[in-house]
């Protein structure tokens, strides 16, 4: 990791820590954090002053995005032998949101089955729906639960599933 990348990640984690503290109503040592708080205020993440700060819509969005990226799909102790299929048809004018959504579901472990069709062996609707809602794509995403799909043997092998 380059020093520039490390500095960026450090700044992001500090930003998230400060935004979460302000969101939770915690008092911060303003003297120590004054520069950072003013920078956050300048960038539009917070508003207020004299030790009392509130999140702006932009600040809340950053926290919500962090929450979306921390979501996981719970893995039950045993597989119920059903496949969860996520389908989406997202218009080209929402390309950035579509790309972010696709990246996030790929990171969660879903496997691309066909263009805009992803497969996973465990219940995922709640998690994927939360991600779609965050990106304002709920109306473009559909879910199917299936007992059998073609190419199942390969998928079972990929996910280390046995009957």
PDB file of N, CA and C in Angstrom, residues 18-19 22 36-48 53-56 58-59:
ATOM      1  N   UNK A  18     -15.190  10.448  13.667  1.00  0.00           N
ATOM      2  CA  UNK A  18     -15.731  11.731  14.105  1.00  0.00           C
ATOM      3  C   UNK A  18     -17.211  11.866  13.759  1.00  0.00           C
ATOM      4  N   UNK A  19     -17.592  11.459  12.544  1.00  0.00           N
ATOM      5  CA  UNK A  19     -19.004  11.539  12.157  1.00  0.00           C
ATOM      6  C   UNK A  19     -19.867  10.661  13.059  1.00  0.00           C
ATOM      7  N   UNK A  22     -20.217  12.341  16.486  1.00  0.00           N
ATOM      8  CA  UNK A  22     -21.158  13.461  16.421  1.00  0.00           C
ATOM      9  C   UNK A  22     -22.580  12.932  16.284  1.00  0.00           C
ATOM     10  N   UNK A  36      -9.539  19.461  12.379  1.00  0.00           N
ATOM     11  CA  UNK A  36     -10.295  18.435  11.647  1.00  0.00           C
ATOM     12  C   UNK A  36     -11.781  18.771  11.605  1.00  0.00           C
ATOM     13  N   UNK A  37     -12.294  19.260  12.705  1.00  0.00           N
ATOM     14  CA  UNK A  37     -13.708  19.637  12.732  1.00  0.00           C
ATOM     15  C   UNK A  37     -13.988  20.782  11.763  1.00  0.00           C
ATOM     16  N   UNK A  38     -13.121  21.756  11.741  1.00  0.00           N
ATOM     17  CA  UNK A  38     -13.314  22.878  10.818  1.00  0.00           C
ATOM     18  C   UNK A  38     -13.223  22.409   9.373  1.00  0.00           C
ATOM     19  N   UNK A  39     -12.315  21.476   9.113  1.00  0.00           N
ATOM     20  CA  UNK A  39     -12.190  20.913   7.776  1.00  0.00           C
ATOM     21  C   UNK A  39     -13.476  20.168   7.389  1.00  0.00           C
ATOM     22  N   UNK A  40     -14.014  19.405   8.324  1.00  0.00           N
ATOM     23  CA  UNK A  40     -15.259  18.676   8.066  1.00  0.00           C
ATOM     24  C   UNK A  40     -16.414  19.656   7.858  1.00  0.00           C
ATOM     25  N   UNK A  41     -16.396  20.723   8.610  1.00  0.00           N
ATOM     26  CA  UNK A  41     -17.430  21.750   8.468  1.00  0.00           C
ATOM     27  C   UNK A  41     -17.299  22.433   7.101  1.00  0.00           C
ATOM     28  N   UNK A  42     -16.063  22.743   6.722  1.00  0.00           N
ATOM     29  CA  UNK A  42     -15.798  23.376   5.434  1.00  0.00           C
ATOM     30  C   UNK A  42     -16.268  22.493   4.280  1.00  0.00           C
ATOM     31  N   UNK A  43     -16.055  21.177   4.414  1.00  0.00           N
ATOM     32  CA  UNK A  43     -16.449  20.230   3.362  1.00  0.00           C
ATOM     33  C   UNK A  43     -17.939  19.901   3.389  1.00  0.00           C
ATOM     34  N   UNK A  44     -18.639  20.362   4.418  1.00  0.00           N
ATOM     35  CA  UNK A  44     -20.086  20.180   4.459  1.00  0.00           C
ATOM     36  C   UNK A  44     -20.570  18.911   5.132  1.00  0.00           C
ATOM     37  N   UNK A  45     -19.711  18.245   5.902  1.00  0.00           N
ATOM     38  CA  UNK A  45     -20.117  17.025   6.594  1.00  0.00           C
ATOM     39  C   UNK A  45     -20.839  17.322   7.905  1.00  0.00           C
ATOM     40  N   UNK A  46     -20.481  18.437   8.536  1.00  0.00           N
ATOM     41  CA  UNK A  46     -21.083  18.806   9.820  1.00  0.00           C
ATOM     42  C   UNK A  46     -21.433  20.285   9.816  1.00  0.00           C
ATOM     43  N   UNK A  47     -22.254  20.670  10.797  1.00  0.00           N
ATOM     44  CA  UNK A  47     -22.539  22.080  11.014  1.00  0.00           C
ATOM     45  C   UNK A  47     -22.604  22.327  12.513  1.00  0.00           C
ATOM     46  N   UNK A  48     -22.473  23.560  12.890  1.00  0.00           N
ATOM     47  CA  UNK A  48     -22.487  23.911  14.307  1.00  0.00           C
ATOM     48  C   UNK A  48     -21.165  24.522  14.705  1.00  0.00           C
ATOM     49  N   UNK A  53     -21.783  20.016  17.477  1.00  0.00           N
ATOM     50  CA  UNK A  53     -21.812  19.794  16.032  1.00  0.00           C
ATOM     51  C   UNK A  53     -22.919  18.806  15.696  1.00  0.00           C
ATOM     52  N   UNK A  54     -23.480  18.964  14.509  1.00  0.00           N
ATOM     53  CA  UNK A  54     -24.510  18.054  14.009  1.00  0.00           C
ATOM     54  C   UNK A  54     -24.125  17.609  12.609  1.00  0.00           C
ATOM     55  N   UNK A  55     -24.543  16.415  12.269  1.00  0.00           N
ATOM     56  CA  UNK A  55     -24.285  15.919  10.921  1.00  0.00           C
ATOM     57  C   UNK A  55     -25.170  16.627   9.911  1.00  0.00           C
ATOM     58  N   UNK A  56     -24.616  16.875   8.755  1.00  0.00           N
ATOM     59  CA  UNK A  56     -25.413  17.388   7.641  1.00  0.00           C
ATOM     60  C   UNK A  56     -25.903  16.169   6.855  1.00  0.00           C
ATOM     61  N   UNK A  58     -24.982  15.384   3.953  1.00  0.00           N
ATOM     62  CA  UNK A  58     -23.771  14.816   3.343  1.00  0.00           C
ATOM     63  C   UNK A  58     -23.023  13.926   4.347  1.00  0.00           C
ATOM     64  N   UNK A  59     -22.920  14.363   5.588  1.00  0.00           N
ATOM     65  CA  UNK A  59     -22.260  13.581   6.637  1.00  0.00           C
ATOM     66  C   UNK A  59     -23.017  12.299   6.933  1.00  0.00           C
TER      67      UNK A  59
END
